Structures are given as C-alpha cells and as structure tokens.
Coordinates of C-alpha atoms in Angstrom, one line a residue:
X1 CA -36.9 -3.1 -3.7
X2 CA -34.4 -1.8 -6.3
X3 CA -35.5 -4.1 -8.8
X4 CA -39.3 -3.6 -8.2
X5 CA -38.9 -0.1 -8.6
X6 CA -37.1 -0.8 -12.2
X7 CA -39.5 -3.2 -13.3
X8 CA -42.1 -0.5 -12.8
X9 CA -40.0 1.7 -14.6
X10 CA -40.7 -0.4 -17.2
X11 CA -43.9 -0.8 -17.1
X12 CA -44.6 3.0 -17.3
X13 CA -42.4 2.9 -20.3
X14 CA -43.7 0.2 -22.0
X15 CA -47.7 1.2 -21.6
X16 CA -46.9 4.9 -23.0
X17 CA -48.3 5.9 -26.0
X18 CA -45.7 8.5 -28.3
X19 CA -48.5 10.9 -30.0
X20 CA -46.0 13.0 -31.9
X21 CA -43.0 15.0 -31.3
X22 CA -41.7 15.1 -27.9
X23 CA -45.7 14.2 -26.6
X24 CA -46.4 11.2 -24.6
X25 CA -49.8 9.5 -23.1
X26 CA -49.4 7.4 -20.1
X27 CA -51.7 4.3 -19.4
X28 CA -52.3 4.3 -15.9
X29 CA -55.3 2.5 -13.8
X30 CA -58.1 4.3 -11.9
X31 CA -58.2 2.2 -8.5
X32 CA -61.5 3.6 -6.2
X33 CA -64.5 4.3 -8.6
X34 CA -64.1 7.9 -8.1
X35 CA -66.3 8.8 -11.2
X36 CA -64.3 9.4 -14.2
X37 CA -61.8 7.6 -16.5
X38 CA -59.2 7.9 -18.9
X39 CA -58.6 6.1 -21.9
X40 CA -56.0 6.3 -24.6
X41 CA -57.0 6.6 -28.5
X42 CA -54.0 7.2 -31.3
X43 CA -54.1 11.1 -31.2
X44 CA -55.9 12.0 -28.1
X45 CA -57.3 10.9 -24.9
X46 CA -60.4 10.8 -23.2
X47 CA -61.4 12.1 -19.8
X48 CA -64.9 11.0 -18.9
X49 CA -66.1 12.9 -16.1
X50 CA -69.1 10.5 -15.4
X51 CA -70.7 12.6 -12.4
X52 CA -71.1 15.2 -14.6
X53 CA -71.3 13.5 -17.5
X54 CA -68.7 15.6 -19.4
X55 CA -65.9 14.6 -21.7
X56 CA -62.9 16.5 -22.4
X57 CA -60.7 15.6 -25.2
X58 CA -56.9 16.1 -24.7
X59 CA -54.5 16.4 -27.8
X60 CA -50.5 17.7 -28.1
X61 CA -50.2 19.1 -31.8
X62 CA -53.5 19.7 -33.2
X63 CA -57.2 18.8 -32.8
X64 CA -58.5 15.6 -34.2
X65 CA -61.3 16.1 -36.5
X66 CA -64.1 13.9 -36.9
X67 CA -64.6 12.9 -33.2
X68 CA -67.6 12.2 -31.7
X69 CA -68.8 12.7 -28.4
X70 CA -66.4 15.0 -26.9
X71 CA -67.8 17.9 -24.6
X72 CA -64.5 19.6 -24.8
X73 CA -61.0 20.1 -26.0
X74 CA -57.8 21.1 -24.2
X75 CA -54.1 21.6 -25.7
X76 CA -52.0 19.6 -23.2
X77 CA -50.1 20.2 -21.3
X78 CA -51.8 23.4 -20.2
X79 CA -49.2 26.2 -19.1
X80 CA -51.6 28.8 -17.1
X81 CA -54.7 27.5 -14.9
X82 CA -57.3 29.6 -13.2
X83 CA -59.3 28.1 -10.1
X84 CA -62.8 28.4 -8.3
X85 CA -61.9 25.6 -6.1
X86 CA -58.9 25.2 -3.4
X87 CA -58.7 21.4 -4.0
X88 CA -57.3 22.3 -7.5
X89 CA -54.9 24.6 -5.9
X90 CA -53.7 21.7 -3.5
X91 CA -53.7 19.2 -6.5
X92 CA -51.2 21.7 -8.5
X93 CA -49.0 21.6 -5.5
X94 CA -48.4 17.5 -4.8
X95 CA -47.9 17.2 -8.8
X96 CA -45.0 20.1 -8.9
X97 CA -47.1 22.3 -11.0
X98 CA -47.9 25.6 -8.5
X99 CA -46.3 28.1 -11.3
X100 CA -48.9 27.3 -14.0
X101 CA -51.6 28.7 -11.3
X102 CA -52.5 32.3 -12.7
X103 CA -55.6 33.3 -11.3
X104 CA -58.2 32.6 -8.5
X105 CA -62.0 33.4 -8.1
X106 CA -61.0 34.3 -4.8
X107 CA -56.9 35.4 -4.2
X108 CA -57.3 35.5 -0.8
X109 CA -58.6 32.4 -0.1
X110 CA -56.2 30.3 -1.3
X111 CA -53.0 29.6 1.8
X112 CA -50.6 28.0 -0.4
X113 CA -47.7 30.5 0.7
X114 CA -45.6 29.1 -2.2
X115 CA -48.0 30.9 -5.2
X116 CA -46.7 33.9 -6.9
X117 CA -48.9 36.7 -7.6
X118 CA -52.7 35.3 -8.0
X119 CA -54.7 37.0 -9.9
X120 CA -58.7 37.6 -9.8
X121 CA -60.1 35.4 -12.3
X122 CA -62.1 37.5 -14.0
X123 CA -59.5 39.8 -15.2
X124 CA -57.1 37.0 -16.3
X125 CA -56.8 34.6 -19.3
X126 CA -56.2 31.0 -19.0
X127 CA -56.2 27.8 -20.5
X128 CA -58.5 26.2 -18.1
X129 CA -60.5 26.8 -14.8
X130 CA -60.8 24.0 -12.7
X131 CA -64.4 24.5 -11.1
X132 CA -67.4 23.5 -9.0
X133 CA -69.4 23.4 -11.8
X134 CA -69.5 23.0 -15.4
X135 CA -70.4 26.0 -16.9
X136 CA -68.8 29.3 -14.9
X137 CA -66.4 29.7 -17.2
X138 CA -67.6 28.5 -20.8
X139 CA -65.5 26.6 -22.5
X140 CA -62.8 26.4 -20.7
X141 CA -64.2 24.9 -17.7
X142 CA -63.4 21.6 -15.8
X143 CA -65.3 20.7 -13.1
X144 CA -64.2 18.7 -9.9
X145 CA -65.9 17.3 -6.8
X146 CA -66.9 19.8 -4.8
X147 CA -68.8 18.0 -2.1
X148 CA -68.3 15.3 0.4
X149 CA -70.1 12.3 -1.5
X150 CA -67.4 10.7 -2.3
X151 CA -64.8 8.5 0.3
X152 CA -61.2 10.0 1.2
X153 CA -59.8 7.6 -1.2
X154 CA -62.0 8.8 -4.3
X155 CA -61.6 12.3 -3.4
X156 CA -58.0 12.3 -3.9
X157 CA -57.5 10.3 -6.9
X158 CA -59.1 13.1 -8.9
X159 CA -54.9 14.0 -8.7
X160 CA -54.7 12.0 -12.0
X161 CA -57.4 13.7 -13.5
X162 CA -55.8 16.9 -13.1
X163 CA -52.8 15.4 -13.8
X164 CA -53.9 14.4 -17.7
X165 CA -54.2 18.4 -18.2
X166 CA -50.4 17.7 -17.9
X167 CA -49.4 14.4 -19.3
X168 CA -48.1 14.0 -16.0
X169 CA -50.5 11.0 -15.0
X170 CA -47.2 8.5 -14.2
X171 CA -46.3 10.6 -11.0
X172 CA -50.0 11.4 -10.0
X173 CA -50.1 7.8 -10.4
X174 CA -47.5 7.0 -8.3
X175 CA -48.2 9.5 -5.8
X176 CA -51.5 8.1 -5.1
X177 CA -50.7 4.6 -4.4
X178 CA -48.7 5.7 -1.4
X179 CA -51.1 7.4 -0.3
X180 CA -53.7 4.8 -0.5
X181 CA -51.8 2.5 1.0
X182 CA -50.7 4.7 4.1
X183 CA -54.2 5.2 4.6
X184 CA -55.3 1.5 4.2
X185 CA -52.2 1.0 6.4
X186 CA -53.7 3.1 9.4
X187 CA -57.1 2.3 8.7
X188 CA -56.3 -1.7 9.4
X189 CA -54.3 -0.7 12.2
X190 CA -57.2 0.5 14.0
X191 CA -59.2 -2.2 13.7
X192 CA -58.2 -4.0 16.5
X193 CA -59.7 -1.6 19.6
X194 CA -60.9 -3.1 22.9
X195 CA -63.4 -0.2 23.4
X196 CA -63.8 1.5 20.1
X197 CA -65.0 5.4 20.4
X198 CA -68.2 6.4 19.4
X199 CA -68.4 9.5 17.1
X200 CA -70.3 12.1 15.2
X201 CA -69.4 14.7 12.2
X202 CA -71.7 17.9 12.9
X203 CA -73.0 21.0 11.8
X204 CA -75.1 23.8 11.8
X205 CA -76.9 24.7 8.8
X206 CA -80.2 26.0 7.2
X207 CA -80.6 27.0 11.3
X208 CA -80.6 23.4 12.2
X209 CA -78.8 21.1 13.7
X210 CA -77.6 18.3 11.6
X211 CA -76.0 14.9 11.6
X212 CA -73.8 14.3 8.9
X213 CA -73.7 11.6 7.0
X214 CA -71.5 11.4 3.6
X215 CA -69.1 9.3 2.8
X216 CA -66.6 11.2 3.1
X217 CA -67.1 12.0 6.6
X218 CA -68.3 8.5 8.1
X219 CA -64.7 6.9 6.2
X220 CA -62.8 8.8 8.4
X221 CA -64.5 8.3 11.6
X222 CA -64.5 4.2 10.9
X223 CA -60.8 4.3 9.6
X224 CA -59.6 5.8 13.2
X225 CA -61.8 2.9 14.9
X226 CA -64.7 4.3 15.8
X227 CA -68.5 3.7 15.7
X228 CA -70.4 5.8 14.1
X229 CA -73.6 4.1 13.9
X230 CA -76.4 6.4 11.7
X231 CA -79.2 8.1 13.8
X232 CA -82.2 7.9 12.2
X233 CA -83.4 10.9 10.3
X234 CA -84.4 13.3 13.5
X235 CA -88.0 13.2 13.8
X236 CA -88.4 17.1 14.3
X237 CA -84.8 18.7 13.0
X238 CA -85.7 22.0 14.1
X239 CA -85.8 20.8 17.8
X240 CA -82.3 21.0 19.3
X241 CA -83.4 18.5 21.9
X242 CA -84.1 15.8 19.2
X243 CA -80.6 16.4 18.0
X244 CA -79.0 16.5 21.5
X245 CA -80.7 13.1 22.6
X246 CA -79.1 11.3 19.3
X247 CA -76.0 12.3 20.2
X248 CA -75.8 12.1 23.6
X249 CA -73.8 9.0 23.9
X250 CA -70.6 10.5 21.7
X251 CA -67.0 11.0 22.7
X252 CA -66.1 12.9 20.3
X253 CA -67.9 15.4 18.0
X254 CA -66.1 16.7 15.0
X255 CA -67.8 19.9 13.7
X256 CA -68.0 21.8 10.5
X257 CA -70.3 24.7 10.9
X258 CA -69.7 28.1 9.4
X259 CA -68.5 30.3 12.8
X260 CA -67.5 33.2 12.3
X261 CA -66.9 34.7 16.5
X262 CA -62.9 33.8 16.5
X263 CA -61.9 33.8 20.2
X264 CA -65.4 32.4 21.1
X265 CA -66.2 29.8 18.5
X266 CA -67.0 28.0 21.3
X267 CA -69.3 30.0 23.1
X268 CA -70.9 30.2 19.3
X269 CA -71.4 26.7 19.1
X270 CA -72.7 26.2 22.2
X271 CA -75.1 28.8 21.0
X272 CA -76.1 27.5 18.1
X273 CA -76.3 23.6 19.5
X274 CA -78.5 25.3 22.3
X275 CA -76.2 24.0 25.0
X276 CA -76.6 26.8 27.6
X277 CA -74.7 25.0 30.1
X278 CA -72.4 22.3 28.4
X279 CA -70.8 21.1 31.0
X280 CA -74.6 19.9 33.1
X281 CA -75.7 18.9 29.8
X282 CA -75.4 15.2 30.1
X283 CA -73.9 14.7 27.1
X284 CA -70.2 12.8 27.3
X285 CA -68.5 14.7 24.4
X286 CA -69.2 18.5 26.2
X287 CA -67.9 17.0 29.9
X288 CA -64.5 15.7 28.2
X289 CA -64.6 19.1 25.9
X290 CA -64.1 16.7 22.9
X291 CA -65.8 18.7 20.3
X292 CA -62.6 19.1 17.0
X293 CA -62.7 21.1 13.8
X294 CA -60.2 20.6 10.7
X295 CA -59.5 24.5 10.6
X296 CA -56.8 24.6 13.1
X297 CA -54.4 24.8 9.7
X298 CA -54.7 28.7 8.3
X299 CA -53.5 31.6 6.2
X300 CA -52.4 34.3 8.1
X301 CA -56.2 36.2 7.5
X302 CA -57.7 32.8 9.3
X303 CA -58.4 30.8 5.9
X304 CA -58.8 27.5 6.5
X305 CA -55.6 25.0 4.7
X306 CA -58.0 22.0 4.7
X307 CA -60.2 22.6 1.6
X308 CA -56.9 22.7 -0.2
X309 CA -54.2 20.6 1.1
X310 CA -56.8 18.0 3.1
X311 CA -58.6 16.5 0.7
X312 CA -55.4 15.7 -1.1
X313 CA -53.9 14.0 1.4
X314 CA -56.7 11.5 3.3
X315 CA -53.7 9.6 4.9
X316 CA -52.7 12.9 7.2
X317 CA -56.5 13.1 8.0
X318 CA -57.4 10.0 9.3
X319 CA -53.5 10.2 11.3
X320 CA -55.5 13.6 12.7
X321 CA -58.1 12.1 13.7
X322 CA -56.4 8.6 14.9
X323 CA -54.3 11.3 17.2
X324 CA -57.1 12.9 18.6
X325 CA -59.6 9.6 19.4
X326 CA -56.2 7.5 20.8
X327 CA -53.5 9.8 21.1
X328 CA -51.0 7.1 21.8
X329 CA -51.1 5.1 18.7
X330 CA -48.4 7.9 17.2
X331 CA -47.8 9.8 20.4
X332 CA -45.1 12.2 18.5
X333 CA -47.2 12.5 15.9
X334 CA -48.5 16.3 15.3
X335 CA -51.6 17.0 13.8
X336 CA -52.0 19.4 10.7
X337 CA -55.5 20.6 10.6
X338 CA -57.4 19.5 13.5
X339 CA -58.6 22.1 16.4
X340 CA -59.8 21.7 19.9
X341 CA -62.7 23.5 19.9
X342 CA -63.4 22.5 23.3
X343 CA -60.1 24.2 24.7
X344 CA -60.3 27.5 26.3
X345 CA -57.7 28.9 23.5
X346 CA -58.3 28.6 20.1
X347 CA -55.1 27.7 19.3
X348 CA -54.1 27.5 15.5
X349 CA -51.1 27.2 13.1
X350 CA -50.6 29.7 10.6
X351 CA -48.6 28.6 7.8
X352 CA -45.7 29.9 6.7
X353 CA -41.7 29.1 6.3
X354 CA -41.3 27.2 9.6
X355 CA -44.3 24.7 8.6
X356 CA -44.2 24.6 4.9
X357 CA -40.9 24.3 3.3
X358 CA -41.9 25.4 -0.4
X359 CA -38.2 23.5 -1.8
X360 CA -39.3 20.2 0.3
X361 CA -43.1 20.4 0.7
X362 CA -44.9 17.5 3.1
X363 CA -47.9 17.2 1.0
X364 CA -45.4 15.8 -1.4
X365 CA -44.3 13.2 1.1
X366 CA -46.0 9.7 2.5
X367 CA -44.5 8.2 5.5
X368 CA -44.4 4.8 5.6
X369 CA -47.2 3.2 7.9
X370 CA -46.2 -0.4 9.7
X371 CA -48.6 -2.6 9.5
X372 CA -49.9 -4.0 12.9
X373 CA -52.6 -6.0 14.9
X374 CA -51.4 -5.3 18.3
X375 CA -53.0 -2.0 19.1
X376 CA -56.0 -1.9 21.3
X377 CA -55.8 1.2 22.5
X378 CA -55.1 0.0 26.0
X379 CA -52.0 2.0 28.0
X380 CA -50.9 -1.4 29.0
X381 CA -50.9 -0.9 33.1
X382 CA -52.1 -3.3 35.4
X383 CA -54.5 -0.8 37.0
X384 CA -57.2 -2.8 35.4
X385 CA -56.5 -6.2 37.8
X386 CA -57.1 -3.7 40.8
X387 CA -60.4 -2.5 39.4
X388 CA -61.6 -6.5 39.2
X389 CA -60.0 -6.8 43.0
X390 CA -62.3 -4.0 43.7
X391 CA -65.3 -5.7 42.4
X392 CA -64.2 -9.0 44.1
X393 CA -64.2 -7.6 47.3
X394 CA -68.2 -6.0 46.8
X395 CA -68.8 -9.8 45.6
X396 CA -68.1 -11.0 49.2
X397 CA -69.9 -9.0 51.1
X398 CA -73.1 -9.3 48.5
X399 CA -73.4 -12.9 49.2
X400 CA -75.6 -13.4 51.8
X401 CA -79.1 -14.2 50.9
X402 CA -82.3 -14.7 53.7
X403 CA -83.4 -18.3 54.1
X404 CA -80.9 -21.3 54.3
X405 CA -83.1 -23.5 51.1
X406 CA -82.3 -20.0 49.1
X407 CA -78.7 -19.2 50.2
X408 CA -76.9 -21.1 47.4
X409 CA -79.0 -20.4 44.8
X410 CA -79.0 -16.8 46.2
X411 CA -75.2 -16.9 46.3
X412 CA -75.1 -18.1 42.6
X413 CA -77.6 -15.3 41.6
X414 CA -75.5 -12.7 43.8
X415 CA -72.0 -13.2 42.1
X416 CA -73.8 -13.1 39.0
X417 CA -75.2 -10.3 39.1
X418 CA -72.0 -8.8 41.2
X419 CA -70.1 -10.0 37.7
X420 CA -72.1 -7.9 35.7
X421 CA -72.4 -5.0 37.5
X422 CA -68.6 -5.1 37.3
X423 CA -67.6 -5.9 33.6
X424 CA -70.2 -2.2 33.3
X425 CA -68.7 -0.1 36.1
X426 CA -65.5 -1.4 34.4
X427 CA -66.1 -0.6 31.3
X428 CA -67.5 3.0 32.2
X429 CA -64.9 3.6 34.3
X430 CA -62.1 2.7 31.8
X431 CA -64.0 5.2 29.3
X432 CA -64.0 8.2 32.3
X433 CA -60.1 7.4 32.1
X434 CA -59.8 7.4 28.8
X435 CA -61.8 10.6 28.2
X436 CA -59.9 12.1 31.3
X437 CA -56.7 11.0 29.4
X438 CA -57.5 12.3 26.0
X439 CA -58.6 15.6 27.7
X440 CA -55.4 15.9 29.4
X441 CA -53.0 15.4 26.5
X442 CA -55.4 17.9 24.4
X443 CA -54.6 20.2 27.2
X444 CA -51.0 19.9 26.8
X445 CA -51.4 20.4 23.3
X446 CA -53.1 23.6 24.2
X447 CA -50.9 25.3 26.6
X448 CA -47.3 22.9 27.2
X449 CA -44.5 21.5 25.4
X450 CA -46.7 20.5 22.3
X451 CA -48.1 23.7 21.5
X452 CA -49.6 24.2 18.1
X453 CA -47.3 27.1 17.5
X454 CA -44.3 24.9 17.7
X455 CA -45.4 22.3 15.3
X456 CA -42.8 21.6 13.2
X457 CA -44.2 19.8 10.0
X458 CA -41.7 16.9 8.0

C-alpha cells in the first residue's frame, strides 16, 4: 500500500504543469461524464462547462492575450467566494477551503457551523459566485448543477471543478475516488437481495402529485437494492387516485415535497397525497409508516444540511438509504440526513459541536466499504423451514379429490397448486416480517437507545 501511495505521488508530480512562480496546474482525469472538463494549455487552463456551454479561463500571473473562445477569466487561486448555491458551500468544506467563503445569497440558509461571519451577497465583493445560473452575478459568475439530472457520482465530481478555482484539483481528485469507490463498494454489495424492496422518490408540486424520476433519485434507490420500476406517465396527474394506484405496491416512499407544518409534516402530507385515512388505504408503504425524507440533518432554525453536505458525499446517502430499506446490512451504522416521516415524532439532529467536529470534519472522511456477495438481506433464522412445514401440513389434508380415475391426477394437480399457493403466502409473509421489522427498528430509532439526538457522527 505504501509504495502505491508513493508511486501516485509521483504521478501527481510528474503530470503537473509549473506556470510561473510558485503556480502549478495539475493534470487530473474526469471519470463519470458529469458535463465539463479541464484541460491544460502553457499559461492557463480551461474549464468547459458543457451544460451550460461556458468556458472559464484560469491563469496565476497575468491574463493571456490572444485567446479565443473563453467565456471568462479568473485569477487563481481565488481568495474570497460568494454563493447562491449550498452545494458550493459543502464543496468549500471537503477541499479545506471554508475561510475563503465571504458571502451568501442567503446567510441563513447555509448550516455549515464552521463559517465565520457570512455576509449578504449583495453588499459584498468577491472574486467569484458560484451559482444556479450563469448570469446573476455578471462576470463573475460560475454556474453549478443545480438540479437532480445528473447521477450521485456526477453530482459530486463537480468537487474538481471547484477545485481548479484553487489549483487544488490533486486532492479534489483524490478525494473523489474514495468516494466513488465506497459507493460502487455498497452499491455491489446490494446486489445480491433475495427479495429486493420496491421503492418510489415523491413529491408534491405544481398541486400534484408526482413520481420522480431523475437520475439522481432512481441511482440511489437501485444502489440500495431496490426496484424502482418507472410508472408510466399518470394518465390524469391531477387525480390523486391515479397517483395512489401506481404506487400502491411500494415499501418505501422517499419524499421531497416543500412542507412547511413542523410537528405535523405528516398530517400535511397525508393532506396533500389525499390519504384521509392512511393506515385503511391499502397502500403497503402507509401500513408499515415507511414514508423518509433527507431533512432529518438541520441548522438550528430547521434548514435542511442535505443540499449542502449530501450531494457531496453520495456514499453516506446510499449508506442512508441502505440503513433504512435493510437495516442490518450496517446495523451500527447511523444515518445523517434521513427522517422518518412516518414516526409519530419528528425527530431531527441539529448540527452543532457534538456532530460536526470543525478540526476533524466527516465529510472529509471515506470509510472503507468491504466488498461482499453474501448479503441477502435474510436474518438468517430457520423460521422460514417452519413456514414450508406449515404449508406441508395444508398439502395433506388438500389431497383428496372425488372419483377414484381422477384421484391421482387430482392429487398431482392438488400439491401443485398447494406448492404455489405456498412459495406466495411465503413470500408475502416474509415481506409482512420484514416491514414489521424495519418498522420496529425505525421505532427504536425514534424513541430508544438509538435516538437521533444521540447520534454521534465519526
């Protein structure tokens, strides 16, 4: 290990370009498609932001003349940064580079408790605002991704985009491929379910209903094992009931909508989903209470972390969700930013000191994920053998067809049908335990020895 880590040393070193003085452009590779590059030219380089079809030239001493095709130019590194985006906040963060963050479109919305003193963006001068767009802020404007198109894995390599504004592309580099390969790590590891979970990402919006269906959502849901087949487009999306029949068949739903009720976002989603009595609704998600959010992560004023720290760190999410679909792949695992909705406490961690050690932050640090094939999500008891004795038993006393030319065949046809009747009540019944199991240990989560409030983040 020891000697790969020195012979990538020395690859970094060898593939960096000296521009002048104490300046330096790193080579690295962009791995996922994620819609821009970098390239390397004798004086500058070149970010090509191909979504928005933008590109920024970055220089150390001074501005090369005579350059074509360059949307942009920005002194690097930069020393002061303004934001209209939390992912930009949570990117500044994982590279080490919180105390060049100056101002914010909104203060208050960003729950990094490790900022200094943010200031509103439009009394403040910067070097560059990383945005939604690319035009808010003129000339010095950078946009990033701002919506859920992309996959996890593209999402967070925009790290080494920001990380050019820097020169500090090496350790963006470097933090990304752990990353990337915890998540690939988990994402294999589930793989291998005997009854995978079937899944939807929700919300409420334009007062509908809706399925959602981007990339970034569906990723998730498939890296922690489950189905997540698409639903046809509803046929009438401002009838509830066409959106409650397609996904009637879900153990989980993980929701997004805007609620704004706190201490009865339940009850408010209910509302909204036109579930007057969830628990008589037929639906398999409302009689386990399985419906999850990612806000479950705040600032003390109730600001969702996720927008900032999630998207930097898909590994943690798809853990979070892993833990809530089959709680006993990592059963001392502790979830960051997922809530039970469902509970009858909406239970969430505010961060602060005992969850975010600014010195030693997590969203710095990527466990190491084992690789394995053996997890099926089964508990491993034998109570499955009684369930087939069970059956065995109804298969005696079904055999015993009218007619002695028919009795064999009868018989035959009998234990058959006996057979099947068994693998389904099997298979529905090990689902009822499942969901029974999973709504017990999100119970304990809610009121015993793994309260949210304890969680102790490493």
């Amino acid at each position: 290990m020891k000697l790969f880590k020195i012979a990538t040393a020395v690859a970094l070193i060898y593939n960096a370009q000296t521009v002048g003085g104490d300046c330096s452009f790193d080579e690295i590779s962009v791995e996922s498609s994620p819609g821009f590059t970098i390239s390397i030219e004798k004086e500058y380089k070149v970010l090509e932001d191909t979504r928005s079809q933008m590109k920024y030239g970055l220089y150390c001493d001074s501005q090369p003349s005579n350059v074509d095709g360059i949307d942009r130019w920005f002194k690097v590194p930069v020393s002061s940064v303004g934001v209209r985006i939390p992912l930009a906040s949570g990117f500044l963060e994982a590279l080490g580079h919180r105390d060049t963050l100056k101002a914010a479109e909104s203060p208050g919305n960003l729950t990094n408790i490790c900022l200094g003193n943010i200031q509103p963006l439009e009394s403040s001068t910067v070097d560059i605002v990383f945005s939604t767009n690319t035009t808010s802020d003129g000339e010095k404007t950078v946009a990033l991704p701002a919506d859920d198109t992309l996959t996890p894995l593209q999402k967070a390599e925009w790290i080494k985009f920001v990380a050019a504004f820097y020169n500090d592309e090496k350790a963006a580099s470097s933090l990304y491929s752990s990353i990337s390969a915890a998540y690939e790590c988990h994402w294999s590891n589930l793989q291998h379910l005997a009854q995978q979970p079937h899944a939807y990402w929700v919300q409420y919006a334009d007062k509908q209903p809706q399925i959602i269906d981007s990339a970034y959502q569906k990723s998730l849901l498939a890296g922690a094992g489950a189905t997540n087949d698409t639903k046809e487009p509803l046929s009438d999306p401002t009838d509830p009931s066409k959106f409650q029949e397609a996904i009637k068949d879900a153990d989980f739903v993980f929701d997004q909508t805007f609620l704004t009720e706190y201490g009865q976002r339940a009850s408010e989603w209910y509302e909204k989903f036109a579930y007057p009595d969830p628990q008589n609704s037929g639906a398999s998600f409302l009689r386990s209470r399985n419906i999850w959010r990612t806000d479950g992560y705040t600032s003390k004023d109730g600001v969702s972390n996720f927008p900032e720290f999630g998207y930097v760190r898909p590994d943690l999410v798809l853990q979070d969700i892993i833990s809530v679909m089959e709680p006993t792949y990592e059963p001392k695992y502790q979830r960051r930013w997922m809530l039970w909705l469902g509970g009858t406490n909406e239970n969430t961690v505010v961060i602060d000191s005992s969850n975010y050690n600014c010195d030693s932050p997590w969203i710095t640090q990527v466990a190491k994920c084992e690789a394995r094939t053996d997890f099926t999500g089964e508990d491993g008891s034998s109570s499955d053998s009684s369930s087939d004795s069970s059956s065995s038993d109804d298969e005696g006393k079904s055999e015993g067809s009218s007619g002695r030319a028919g009795k064999i065949a009868g018989g035959v046809v009998a234990a058959a049908a006996v057979i099947a009747l068994a693998v389904v009540a099997l298979h529905y019944y090990n689902k009822r335990r499942r969901n029974l199991r999973i709504q017990a240990l999100a119970q304990q989560a809610e009121f015993g020895g793994h309260s949210p409030q304890a969680r102790r983040f490493s």
